Amino acid sequence: MALIVQKYGGTSVGSVERIKSVAQRIAQTVTAGNTVVVVVSAMGKTTDGLVNLAKDISPNPSRREMDMLLSTGEQVTIALLSIALHEIGQPATSLTGAQVGIVTEAEHTRARILEIKPDRIQRHLNDGEVVVVAGFQGICAGDNLEITTLGRGGSDTSAVALAAALKANFCEIYTDVPGILTTDPRIVPEAQLMEQITCDEMLELASLGAKVLHPRAVEIAKNFGVPLVVRSSWSDHPGTRVVSPQPKPRSLQGLELTKAVDAVEYDADQAKVALLRVPDCPGIAARLFREIAHQNVDVDLIIQSVHEGNSNDIAFTVVQKMLKGAEAVAEAIAPALRSHPNKTEESEVMVEKKVAKISIAGAGMIGRPGIAAKMFKTLADAEINIEMISTSEVKVSCVIDESQGKKAIQVLCQAFDVEQSPATSTVDTAKSGVPVRGVALDTKQAQIAIRHVSDRPGMAALIFNTLAEKNISVDMIIQSQRCRIINGSPTRDIAFTVAQNDVSAAQTVLEELAVKLGTGEVLINDNISKISIVGSGMVGQPGIAARFFEALAKEKINIQMIATSEIKISCVVSIEEGIKALKAAHAAFELAGHEKIEVPA
């Protein structure tokens, strides 16, 4: 007999007919000899309707009252589903998050789970009942009994957290698509179903497919080793398994407040090559990395900064033994990129041999403003200057001078309470010969650039700590390679992306900060989308980046920014070209299946 936690999203319980269908599926699972806990979302678009009602009354309603309001949506669903189960002869009890014992921090509308007290659930299960739980909600610690909600995607989080607390055999996430797909089937109907995907790949593809799995749920699954399956509510297809590595023993106390950073990684076998002032037009990155791939040179980090005038900079790192080939390619291609071969100030090649890459990694970094800022401040306090920055959802990497490596390891391990600094990557891998597993598109971001930031330790820390204090999460971060001398001091541009909803607040605080620091202007571009390819199999395979860039170049799509991690390459393109870019990348890596996926309305 297995203990199974099942979660059904809003579309799966969007009508009385669908609720009856879900009840039948649950009863079949019990009849097969299993014990079942069910977590449900609000019906259909109920939550959106409640939000709109509140906004009809107030443009800025109290967060406490919004929690009180929005938590009612799931309570409707649990009662109706329990009634449906009783009607077909299956004993069931509906419980709110508070009744279940989901205890959260006192953060209205975005609380994280501190602990789950499963005693009441266990009593009902022992009596042979199905327990139907309201997802997305809990109750804050203390005597006030305040209702809290977990934010968007909170029902996924509730389900996986309950599975961890109950030590369930596995957790099934039921949705309106057959599982995790190679991209969003609403854009590419031929998107292919994956049999399995690693937690790291899933975390990096936070916006993959039809947004079927929230990153916080994946974080819990990875941290506690919860076997996770994403399946369709409309078929018996086995779905997609989300594979977790063997977790370290963890306490369930502070369940969602585990350490944001699991490891500090260090690699001294690095060299940096940069091309400064290359033309800002489609095909440049494709041409460069195609030639590098032809030399069988495997590139690690890649960054492309925001353009300045009609040019920008591209920099990348390679292992030392690959430097000679990478430098030769850069030197050979640079003259062809210039308006005249003798204009050496254009497409200038810069090489640094004695650099190292230091990274912080952890599933808990997602949605927690201030982690990158803490890293930058820690390095700044140790007087370690950052030469390159590249980020992903679960990793922040900095290139520093090799001579400062030991000090960097020491201070970062101390700052993040990490005991070891592994030489190998913490990325979990799946046995797959496919280098790219999926392609994701995010159209809800905006780009911010700060010109002429003083090139000295502590400036990046100050900028991103200021944003973190306003609870603004930053996604991609790029520090330009081009150095400008302003009033006798070297400066660099820093660019990053934030959610569109945070642009106004970010602009306000950054413009105030710019005046204090004496930087250049703050530039905002909300006409962007981010296209990403992800796959554990791209590690150690030269040419993946070139293939991606070539796919965009063939469609005449200009790349505005580039950032990478070991298993992810992200490009910022214009909002108008986002869908075209996704389709081009999906086709370039031959990810289409033989069947069209239809997503129910």
Coordinates of C-alpha atoms in Angstrom, one line a residue:
M1 CA 0.0 0.0 0.0
A2 CA 1.3 3.4 -1.0
L3 CA 0.7 6.8 0.5
I4 CA 0.0 9.2 -2.4
V5 CA -0.5 13.0 -2.4
Q6 CA -2.4 14.2 -5.4
K7 CA -2.7 17.8 -6.4
Y8 CA -5.4 19.0 -8.9
G9 CA -5.1 22.5 -10.4
G10 CA -7.8 25.0 -11.1
T11 CA -8.6 23.8 -14.6
S12 CA -8.9 20.2 -13.3
V13 CA -11.6 21.2 -10.9
G14 CA -13.1 24.1 -13.0
S15 CA -16.7 22.8 -13.1
V16 CA -19.0 20.4 -11.3
E17 CA -18.5 17.8 -14.0
R18 CA -14.7 18.0 -13.7
I19 CA -14.9 17.8 -9.9
K20 CA -17.0 14.6 -10.3
S21 CA -14.4 13.2 -12.7
V22 CA -11.6 14.0 -10.2
A23 CA -13.6 12.2 -7.5
Q24 CA -13.8 9.1 -9.7
R25 CA -10.0 9.1 -10.3
I26 CA -9.3 9.5 -6.5
A27 CA -11.7 6.6 -5.7
Q28 CA -9.9 4.4 -8.3
T29 CA -6.6 5.2 -6.6
V30 CA -8.0 4.2 -3.2
T31 CA -9.6 1.0 -4.7
A32 CA -6.1 0.0 -6.0
G33 CA -5.0 -0.2 -2.3
N34 CA -3.5 3.3 -1.8
T35 CA -4.0 5.9 0.9
V36 CA -4.7 9.3 -0.6
V37 CA -4.3 12.9 0.4
V38 CA -5.6 15.4 -2.1
V39 CA -4.6 19.1 -2.5
V40 CA -6.8 21.3 -4.7
S41 CA -6.7 24.8 -6.1
A42 CA -9.6 27.2 -6.5
M43 CA -12.0 26.4 -9.3
G44 CA -11.0 27.7 -12.7
K45 CA -10.5 31.5 -12.7
T46 CA -12.0 32.0 -9.2
T47 CA -8.8 33.5 -7.8
D48 CA -8.6 36.0 -10.6
G49 CA -12.3 36.9 -10.0
L50 CA -11.7 37.5 -6.3
V51 CA -8.6 39.7 -7.1
N52 CA -10.7 41.8 -9.5
L53 CA -13.5 42.2 -6.9
A54 CA -11.0 43.6 -4.4
K55 CA -9.5 45.9 -7.0
D56 CA -12.9 47.2 -7.9
I57 CA -13.1 48.5 -4.3
S58 CA -9.4 49.5 -3.7
P59 CA -6.4 49.9 -6.0
N60 CA -4.2 48.8 -3.1
P61 CA -6.1 46.5 -0.8
S62 CA -4.6 45.3 2.5
R63 CA -2.5 42.2 2.1
R64 CA -4.0 40.6 5.2
E65 CA -7.5 41.1 3.8
M66 CA -6.4 39.7 0.4
D67 CA -5.3 36.5 2.2
M68 CA -8.7 36.3 3.9
L69 CA -10.4 36.8 0.6
L70 CA -8.3 34.6 -1.7
S71 CA -8.2 31.6 0.8
T72 CA -12.0 31.2 0.3
G73 CA -11.5 30.0 -3.3
E74 CA -9.9 26.7 -2.2
Q75 CA -12.4 26.2 0.6
V76 CA -15.2 26.0 -2.0
T77 CA -13.3 23.4 -3.9
I78 CA -12.5 21.1 -1.0
A79 CA -16.1 21.1 0.2
L80 CA -17.5 20.3 -3.3
L81 CA -14.9 17.6 -3.9
S82 CA -15.6 16.0 -0.5
I83 CA -19.3 16.0 -1.3
A84 CA -18.6 14.3 -4.7
L85 CA -16.5 11.6 -3.0
H86 CA -19.2 10.9 -0.4
E87 CA -21.7 10.7 -3.3
I88 CA -19.8 7.7 -4.8
G89 CA -19.3 6.0 -1.5
Q90 CA -15.8 7.1 -0.7
P91 CA -15.3 8.5 2.9
A92 CA -13.6 11.9 2.8
T93 CA -13.0 14.9 5.0
S94 CA -12.2 18.4 3.8
L95 CA -9.6 20.5 5.7
T96 CA -8.3 24.0 5.4
G97 CA -4.6 24.8 5.5
A98 CA -5.0 25.8 9.2
Q99 CA -6.9 22.6 10.1
V100 CA -4.2 20.5 8.4
G101 CA -1.5 22.3 10.5
I102 CA 0.4 24.1 7.7
V103 CA 2.3 26.7 9.7
T104 CA 3.9 29.6 7.8
E105 CA 5.9 32.7 8.5
A106 CA 3.8 35.9 9.0
E107 CA 4.2 37.2 5.5
H108 CA 0.7 37.9 4.0
T109 CA 0.3 36.9 0.3
R110 CA 3.8 35.4 0.0
A111 CA 4.4 33.2 3.1
R112 CA 6.8 30.3 3.2
I113 CA 6.0 27.1 5.1
L114 CA 7.7 26.7 8.5
E115 CA 6.4 23.3 9.4
I116 CA 3.4 20.9 9.0
K117 CA 1.8 19.2 11.9
P118 CA 0.3 16.1 10.2
D119 CA -1.3 14.5 13.3
R120 CA -4.9 15.3 12.3
I121 CA -4.4 14.2 8.7
Q122 CA -2.9 10.9 10.0
R123 CA -6.0 10.3 12.2
H124 CA -8.4 10.7 9.2
L125 CA -6.2 8.5 7.0
N126 CA -6.1 5.8 9.7
D127 CA -9.9 5.9 9.6
G128 CA -9.9 5.1 5.9
E129 CA -10.8 8.6 4.7
V130 CA -9.4 10.6 1.8
V131 CA -8.3 13.9 3.2
V132 CA -9.0 16.8 0.8
V133 CA -6.8 19.8 1.6
A134 CA -7.1 23.4 0.6
G135 CA -3.9 24.3 -1.2
F136 CA -2.2 27.7 -1.3
Q137 CA -2.9 28.6 2.3
G138 CA -1.8 28.1 5.9
I139 CA -1.8 29.8 9.3
C140 CA 1.0 31.9 10.7
A141 CA 2.9 30.8 13.8
G142 CA 1.9 32.3 17.2
D143 CA -1.4 33.0 18.9
N144 CA -3.1 35.3 16.3
L145 CA -4.3 32.5 14.0
E146 CA -3.8 34.7 11.0
I147 CA -4.7 33.1 7.6
T148 CA -1.8 33.3 5.2
T149 CA -1.4 32.4 1.5
L150 CA 1.7 31.1 -0.3
G151 CA 1.6 33.2 -3.5
R152 CA 0.9 32.1 -7.0
G153 CA 1.5 28.4 -7.5
G154 CA 1.0 27.8 -3.8
S155 CA -1.1 24.7 -4.2
D156 CA 1.9 22.9 -5.8
T157 CA 4.0 24.0 -2.8
S158 CA 1.3 22.8 -0.4
A159 CA 1.2 19.4 -2.1
V160 CA 4.9 18.7 -2.2
A161 CA 5.4 20.0 1.4
L162 CA 2.6 17.7 2.6
A163 CA 4.3 14.8 0.8
A164 CA 7.6 15.6 2.5
A165 CA 5.9 15.9 6.0
L166 CA 3.9 12.7 5.6
K167 CA 6.9 10.8 4.0
A168 CA 4.6 9.9 1.1
N169 CA 5.7 7.4 -1.5
F170 CA 5.2 9.9 -4.2
C171 CA 3.4 13.1 -5.1
E172 CA 1.3 13.4 -8.3
I173 CA 0.6 16.8 -9.8
Y174 CA -2.4 16.7 -12.1
T175 CA -2.8 19.4 -14.7
D176 CA -4.3 20.1 -18.2
V177 CA -1.3 18.8 -20.2
P178 CA 0.1 15.2 -20.2
G179 CA 3.2 16.1 -18.3
I180 CA 6.4 18.2 -18.7
L181 CA 6.8 19.2 -22.3
T182 CA 9.7 20.5 -24.3
T183 CA 8.0 23.9 -24.6
D184 CA 4.7 25.6 -24.2
P185 CA 2.1 23.6 -26.3
R186 CA 0.0 26.7 -26.7
I187 CA 2.8 28.1 -28.8
V188 CA 4.2 24.9 -30.3
P189 CA 1.5 22.2 -30.4
E190 CA 4.1 19.6 -31.5
A191 CA 5.9 20.0 -28.1
Q192 CA 7.2 16.6 -27.0
L193 CA 6.4 14.9 -23.7
M194 CA 9.4 14.1 -21.5
E195 CA 9.5 10.8 -19.6
Q196 CA 11.7 12.3 -16.9
I197 CA 13.5 15.5 -16.1
T198 CA 15.9 16.3 -13.3
C199 CA 15.1 18.8 -10.5
D200 CA 17.8 21.1 -11.7
E201 CA 16.5 21.2 -15.2
M202 CA 13.0 21.8 -13.9
L203 CA 14.2 24.6 -11.7
E204 CA 15.9 26.3 -14.6
L205 CA 12.9 25.9 -16.8
A206 CA 10.6 27.6 -14.3
S207 CA 8.4 28.9 -17.1
L208 CA 8.5 25.7 -19.2
G209 CA 5.4 24.3 -21.0
A210 CA 2.1 25.4 -19.6
K211 CA 3.7 26.4 -16.3
V212 CA 2.7 23.1 -14.8
L213 CA 5.0 23.1 -11.8
H214 CA 6.0 25.9 -9.5
P215 CA 9.7 26.3 -8.7
R216 CA 9.1 26.3 -4.9
A217 CA 7.5 22.9 -5.2
V218 CA 10.5 21.6 -7.1
E219 CA 12.8 23.1 -4.5
I220 CA 11.1 21.1 -1.7
A221 CA 11.1 17.9 -3.8
K222 CA 14.8 18.3 -4.3
N223 CA 15.6 19.2 -0.7
F224 CA 13.6 16.3 0.7
G225 CA 13.8 13.7 -2.0
V226 CA 10.1 13.6 -2.8
P227 CA 9.3 11.5 -5.8
L228 CA 7.3 13.8 -8.1
V229 CA 5.1 12.9 -11.1
V230 CA 3.3 15.4 -13.4
R231 CA 0.3 13.9 -15.1
S232 CA -2.8 14.8 -17.1
S233 CA -6.2 15.0 -15.4
W234 CA -7.8 13.9 -18.7
S235 CA -5.9 10.7 -19.4
D236 CA -4.2 7.7 -17.9
H237 CA -0.8 8.5 -19.4
P238 CA 2.0 7.9 -16.9
G239 CA 3.2 11.5 -17.3
T240 CA 6.7 12.9 -16.4
R241 CA 8.8 11.9 -13.5
V242 CA 10.8 14.7 -11.9
V243 CA 14.0 13.1 -10.6
S244 CA 15.7 14.2 -7.4
P245 CA 19.2 13.4 -6.3
Q246 CA 19.7 11.6 -2.9
P247 CA 19.1 14.4 -0.5
K248 CA 21.1 15.2 2.6
P249 CA 19.2 14.6 5.9
R250 CA 17.1 17.6 6.7
S251 CA 14.9 18.7 9.5
L252 CA 11.2 19.4 8.6
Q253 CA 11.4 22.3 11.0
G254 CA 11.7 25.5 8.9
L255 CA 10.6 23.4 5.9
E256 CA 10.8 26.1 3.3
L257 CA 13.4 28.1 5.1
T258 CA 16.3 25.7 4.4
K259 CA 19.6 27.3 3.4
A260 CA 19.3 29.1 0.1
V261 CA 22.8 28.1 -0.8
D262 CA 23.9 24.5 -0.8
A263 CA 27.4 24.8 -2.1
V264 CA 30.2 27.1 -3.0
E265 CA 31.9 25.9 -6.2
Y266 CA 35.4 27.0 -7.3
D267 CA 37.2 26.4 -10.5
A268 CA 40.8 27.9 -10.9
D269 CA 41.3 26.3 -14.3
Q270 CA 39.7 29.2 -16.2
A271 CA 40.8 31.9 -18.7
K272 CA 38.7 34.7 -20.1
V273 CA 38.4 36.0 -23.6
A274 CA 36.5 39.1 -24.5
L275 CA 35.6 40.9 -27.7
L276 CA 34.9 44.6 -27.0
R277 CA 32.8 46.9 -29.2
V278 CA 31.5 44.2 -31.6
P279 CA 28.6 45.3 -33.9
D280 CA 25.2 45.1 -32.3
C281 CA 23.4 43.1 -35.1
P282 CA 22.0 39.6 -35.6
G283 CA 24.5 36.8 -36.3
I284 CA 27.6 38.1 -34.5
A285 CA 27.4 35.6 -31.5
A286 CA 26.5 32.8 -33.9
R287 CA 29.5 33.5 -36.1
L288 CA 32.0 33.6 -33.1
F289 CA 30.8 30.5 -31.3
R290 CA 30.4 28.5 -34.5
E291 CA 34.1 29.0 -35.2
I292 CA 34.9 28.2 -31.6
A293 CA 32.9 25.0 -31.8
H294 CA 34.7 24.0 -35.0
Q295 CA 37.9 24.1 -33.0
N296 CA 36.2 21.7 -30.5
V297 CA 36.6 24.3 -27.8
D298 CA 34.1 23.9 -24.9
V299 CA 33.0 27.2 -23.5
D300 CA 31.9 27.7 -19.9
L301 CA 30.4 31.1 -19.0
I302 CA 29.1 33.4 -21.8
I303 CA 28.0 36.9 -21.2
Q304 CA 26.9 39.6 -23.6
S305 CA 26.2 43.0 -22.1
V306 CA 23.7 45.6 -23.1
H307 CA 24.6 47.6 -26.2
E308 CA 26.2 51.0 -26.1
G309 CA 25.5 52.9 -29.3
N310 CA 25.7 50.4 -32.1
S311 CA 28.1 47.9 -30.4
N312 CA 28.3 45.7 -27.3
D313 CA 30.8 43.3 -25.7
I314 CA 30.9 39.5 -25.7
A315 CA 33.0 37.6 -23.1
F316 CA 33.4 33.9 -22.3
T317 CA 35.5 31.6 -20.2
V318 CA 37.3 28.4 -21.2
V319 CA 39.6 26.0 -19.4
Q320 CA 43.3 26.9 -19.6
K321 CA 44.2 24.2 -22.1
M322 CA 41.5 25.5 -24.5
L323 CA 42.7 29.1 -24.3
K324 CA 45.1 29.0 -27.2
G325 CA 42.4 27.8 -29.7
A326 CA 39.8 30.2 -28.3
E327 CA 42.1 33.2 -28.6
A328 CA 43.2 32.2 -32.1
V329 CA 39.5 32.1 -33.2
A330 CA 38.8 35.5 -31.6
E331 CA 41.8 37.1 -33.2
A332 CA 41.0 35.7 -36.6
I333 CA 37.3 36.7 -36.6
A334 CA 37.8 40.2 -35.0
P335 CA 39.1 42.0 -38.2
A336 CA 36.1 40.7 -40.2
L337 CA 33.7 42.4 -37.6
R338 CA 35.3 45.8 -37.9
S339 CA 34.1 48.6 -40.2
H340 CA 37.8 48.6 -41.5
P341 CA 40.4 45.9 -40.6
N342 CA 42.8 48.5 -39.3
K343 CA 40.3 50.0 -36.8
T344 CA 41.7 47.9 -33.9
E345 CA 39.6 49.8 -31.4
E346 CA 36.6 48.0 -32.8
S347 CA 36.2 44.3 -32.0
E348 CA 39.2 44.4 -29.7
V349 CA 40.3 41.1 -28.3
M350 CA 41.2 41.0 -24.6
V351 CA 42.5 37.9 -22.8
E352 CA 43.1 37.2 -19.1
K353 CA 44.8 34.0 -18.2
K354 CA 44.9 34.1 -14.4
V355 CA 41.2 34.1 -13.5
A356 CA 39.0 31.8 -11.5
K357 CA 35.2 31.1 -11.4
I358 CA 33.5 31.1 -8.0
S359 CA 29.8 30.2 -7.7
I360 CA 27.1 29.8 -5.2
A361 CA 24.4 27.3 -6.0
G362 CA 21.2 26.2 -4.4
A363 CA 17.5 25.4 -5.1
G364 CA 16.5 27.8 -2.3
M365 CA 17.8 30.9 -4.2
I366 CA 14.6 31.2 -6.3
G367 CA 12.3 34.0 -5.3
R368 CA 14.6 35.2 -2.4
P369 CA 15.9 38.7 -3.1
G370 CA 19.3 39.4 -1.6
I371 CA 21.1 36.2 -2.2
A372 CA 23.2 37.6 -5.0
A373 CA 23.7 40.8 -3.2
K374 CA 25.0 38.9 -0.1
M375 CA 27.5 37.2 -2.4
F376 CA 28.7 40.4 -3.9
K377 CA 28.9 42.1 -0.5
T378 CA 30.9 39.2 1.0
L379 CA 33.4 39.5 -1.8
A380 CA 33.5 43.2 -1.6
D381 CA 34.1 43.2 2.2
A382 CA 37.1 40.9 1.4
E383 CA 38.3 43.5 -1.2
I384 CA 37.8 41.0 -4.0
N385 CA 36.8 42.7 -7.3
I386 CA 34.3 41.0 -9.6
E387 CA 35.3 40.8 -13.3
M388 CA 32.3 38.9 -14.7
I389 CA 28.9 38.0 -13.4
S390 CA 26.6 35.4 -14.9
T391 CA 23.4 34.1 -13.2
S392 CA 20.6 31.6 -13.5
E393 CA 17.7 30.6 -11.3
V394 CA 19.8 28.4 -9.1
K395 CA 23.4 29.7 -9.4
V396 CA 25.3 33.0 -9.3
S397 CA 28.8 32.8 -10.8
C398 CA 31.6 35.4 -10.6
V399 CA 34.9 35.6 -12.4
I400 CA 37.7 36.9 -10.1
D401 CA 41.5 37.1 -10.0
E402 CA 42.9 33.6 -9.4
S403 CA 45.2 34.9 -6.7
Q404 CA 42.1 35.7 -4.5
G405 CA 40.5 32.3 -4.9
K406 CA 41.3 30.8 -1.5
K407 CA 40.1 34.0 0.2
A408 CA 36.9 34.0 -1.8
I409 CA 36.1 30.3 -0.9
Q410 CA 36.7 31.0 2.8
V411 CA 34.5 34.1 3.1
L412 CA 31.7 32.7 1.0
C413 CA 31.6 29.4 2.8
Q414 CA 31.5 31.3 6.1
A415 CA 28.8 33.8 4.9
F416 CA 26.5 31.0 3.6
D417 CA 27.3 28.5 6.3
V418 CA 28.5 25.9 3.7
E419 CA 31.1 23.5 5.1
Q420 CA 32.7 22.3 1.8
S421 CA 33.6 23.8 -1.5
P422 CA 33.2 20.9 -4.0
A423 CA 35.4 20.9 -7.1
T424 CA 32.6 19.2 -9.1
S425 CA 29.3 20.6 -10.1
T426 CA 26.3 20.2 -7.8
V427 CA 24.0 19.8 -10.9
D428 CA 22.1 16.5 -10.8
T429 CA 22.1 14.8 -14.2
A430 CA 19.8 12.5 -16.1
K431 CA 21.0 9.7 -18.4
S432 CA 20.1 11.2 -21.7
G433 CA 22.0 11.7 -24.9
V434 CA 19.9 14.8 -25.7
P435 CA 21.9 18.0 -24.9
V436 CA 18.8 20.3 -24.7
R437 CA 15.7 19.1 -23.0
G438 CA 13.4 22.1 -23.3
V439 CA 13.0 25.7 -24.4
A440 CA 11.3 28.4 -22.3
L441 CA 10.0 31.8 -23.0
D442 CA 9.5 34.5 -20.4
T443 CA 7.7 37.7 -21.6
K444 CA 7.1 39.2 -18.2
Q445 CA 10.5 40.7 -17.6
A446 CA 12.1 44.1 -18.1
Q447 CA 15.7 45.1 -18.6
I448 CA 17.4 47.7 -16.5
A449 CA 20.9 49.1 -17.1
I450 CA 23.0 51.4 -15.0
R451 CA 25.7 53.2 -16.9
H452 CA 29.2 54.0 -15.7
V453 CA 29.2 52.3 -12.3
S454 CA 32.6 52.7 -10.5
D455 CA 34.7 49.6 -11.1
R456 CA 35.6 48.8 -7.5
P457 CA 34.6 46.2 -4.9
G458 CA 31.2 46.8 -3.3
M459 CA 29.3 48.5 -6.1
A460 CA 27.4 45.5 -7.3
A461 CA 26.7 44.6 -3.7
L462 CA 25.3 48.1 -3.0
I463 CA 23.0 48.1 -6.1
F464 CA 21.5 44.6 -5.5
N465 CA 21.2 45.0 -1.8
T466 CA 19.2 48.2 -2.3
L467 CA 16.8 46.2 -4.6
A468 CA 16.6 43.3 -2.1
E469 CA 15.6 45.7 0.7
K470 CA 12.6 46.6 -1.5
N471 CA 11.9 42.8 -2.0
I472 CA 12.7 43.1 -5.7
S473 CA 14.0 39.8 -7.2
V474 CA 16.6 40.0 -9.9
D475 CA 17.0 37.4 -12.7
M476 CA 19.8 37.8 -15.2
I477 CA 22.8 40.0 -14.1
I478 CA 25.5 41.1 -16.6
Q479 CA 28.5 43.2 -15.9
S480 CA 30.0 44.7 -19.0
Q481 CA 33.6 44.0 -20.0
R482 CA 34.1 47.4 -21.5
C483 CA 35.8 49.9 -19.1
R484 CA 35.2 53.6 -19.5
I485 CA 37.3 56.2 -17.7
I486 CA 35.0 58.8 -16.2
N487 CA 36.5 61.7 -14.2
G488 CA 39.7 59.7 -14.0
S489 CA 38.1 56.5 -12.6
P490 CA 37.3 53.3 -14.4
T491 CA 33.6 52.4 -14.7
R492 CA 31.5 49.6 -16.1
D493 CA 27.9 49.2 -17.0
I494 CA 25.7 46.7 -15.0
A495 CA 22.5 45.3 -16.5
F496 CA 19.9 43.0 -15.2
T497 CA 16.3 41.8 -15.6
V498 CA 13.4 42.1 -13.1
A499 CA 9.8 41.2 -13.3
Q500 CA 7.7 43.8 -15.1
N501 CA 5.6 44.4 -12.0
D502 CA 8.8 45.5 -10.1
V503 CA 10.1 48.0 -12.8
S504 CA 8.5 51.1 -11.3
A505 CA 9.8 50.4 -7.8
A506 CA 13.2 49.4 -9.1
Q507 CA 13.6 52.5 -11.2
T508 CA 12.7 54.8 -8.3
V509 CA 15.2 53.4 -5.9
L510 CA 18.0 53.1 -8.5
E511 CA 17.6 56.6 -9.7
E512 CA 18.0 57.8 -6.1
L513 CA 21.0 55.5 -5.7
A514 CA 22.6 56.7 -9.0
V515 CA 22.6 60.3 -7.7
K516 CA 24.3 59.2 -4.5
L517 CA 26.9 57.1 -6.3
G518 CA 27.5 59.5 -9.1
T519 CA 26.8 56.8 -11.8
G520 CA 25.5 57.4 -15.3
E521 CA 21.8 57.2 -16.2
V522 CA 19.4 54.3 -15.4
L523 CA 17.9 52.9 -18.6
I524 CA 14.7 50.9 -18.7
N525 CA 13.6 48.6 -21.5
D526 CA 10.3 46.7 -20.9
N527 CA 10.1 45.6 -24.5
I528 CA 12.0 42.3 -24.0
S529 CA 11.5 38.6 -23.7
K530 CA 13.9 36.0 -22.4
I531 CA 14.4 32.8 -24.4
S532 CA 16.3 29.9 -22.7
I533 CA 17.5 26.4 -23.6
V534 CA 18.1 23.9 -20.8
G535 CA 19.6 20.5 -20.5
S536 CA 22.0 18.6 -18.3
G537 CA 23.4 16.9 -21.4
M538 CA 24.9 20.2 -22.7
V539 CA 27.7 19.9 -20.2
G540 CA 31.0 19.1 -22.1
Q541 CA 29.4 19.3 -25.5
P542 CA 31.0 22.1 -27.6
G543 CA 28.7 23.8 -30.1
I544 CA 25.4 23.9 -28.2
A545 CA 25.6 27.7 -27.7
A546 CA 26.6 28.2 -31.4
R547 CA 23.6 26.1 -32.5
F548 CA 21.3 28.2 -30.4
F549 CA 22.7 31.5 -31.6
E550 CA 22.6 30.4 -35.2
A551 CA 18.9 29.5 -34.9
L552 CA 18.2 33.0 -33.8
A553 CA 20.5 34.5 -36.5
K554 CA 18.7 32.7 -39.3
E555 CA 15.5 34.4 -38.2
K556 CA 17.4 37.7 -38.1
I557 CA 16.7 38.0 -34.3
N558 CA 19.2 40.3 -32.5
I559 CA 20.5 39.1 -29.2
Q560 CA 20.5 41.9 -26.6
M561 CA 21.9 40.0 -23.6
I562 CA 23.4 36.6 -23.0
A563 CA 23.9 34.7 -19.7
T564 CA 24.7 31.1 -19.0
S565 CA 25.1 28.4 -16.4
E566 CA 26.3 24.8 -16.9
I567 CA 22.9 23.6 -18.0
K568 CA 21.2 26.8 -19.3
I569 CA 21.8 29.5 -21.9
S570 CA 19.5 32.5 -21.8
C571 CA 19.2 35.3 -24.4
V572 CA 17.2 38.6 -24.2
V573 CA 15.5 39.5 -27.4
S574 CA 12.8 42.0 -28.3
I575 CA 9.3 41.2 -27.1
E576 CA 8.0 41.1 -30.7
E577 CA 10.5 38.3 -31.6
G578 CA 10.0 36.2 -28.5
I579 CA 7.7 33.6 -30.0
K580 CA 9.6 33.4 -33.2
A581 CA 12.8 32.8 -31.1
L582 CA 11.2 30.0 -29.1
K583 CA 10.0 28.3 -32.3
A584 CA 13.4 28.6 -33.9
A585 CA 15.3 27.2 -30.9
H586 CA 12.8 24.4 -30.4
A587 CA 13.1 23.4 -34.1
A588 CA 16.9 23.7 -34.1
F589 CA 17.3 21.1 -31.3
E590 CA 14.7 18.8 -33.0
L591 CA 12.5 18.7 -29.9
A592 CA 9.1 18.3 -31.7
G593 CA 7.1 15.2 -31.2
H594 CA 4.8 13.4 -33.6
E595 CA 1.6 14.4 -32.0
K596 CA -0.1 17.7 -31.4
I597 CA -0.9 18.6 -27.8
E598 CA -4.2 20.2 -27.2
V599 CA -4.6 22.2 -24.0
P600 CA -8.2 22.3 -22.7
A601 CA -9.7 25.8 -22.5

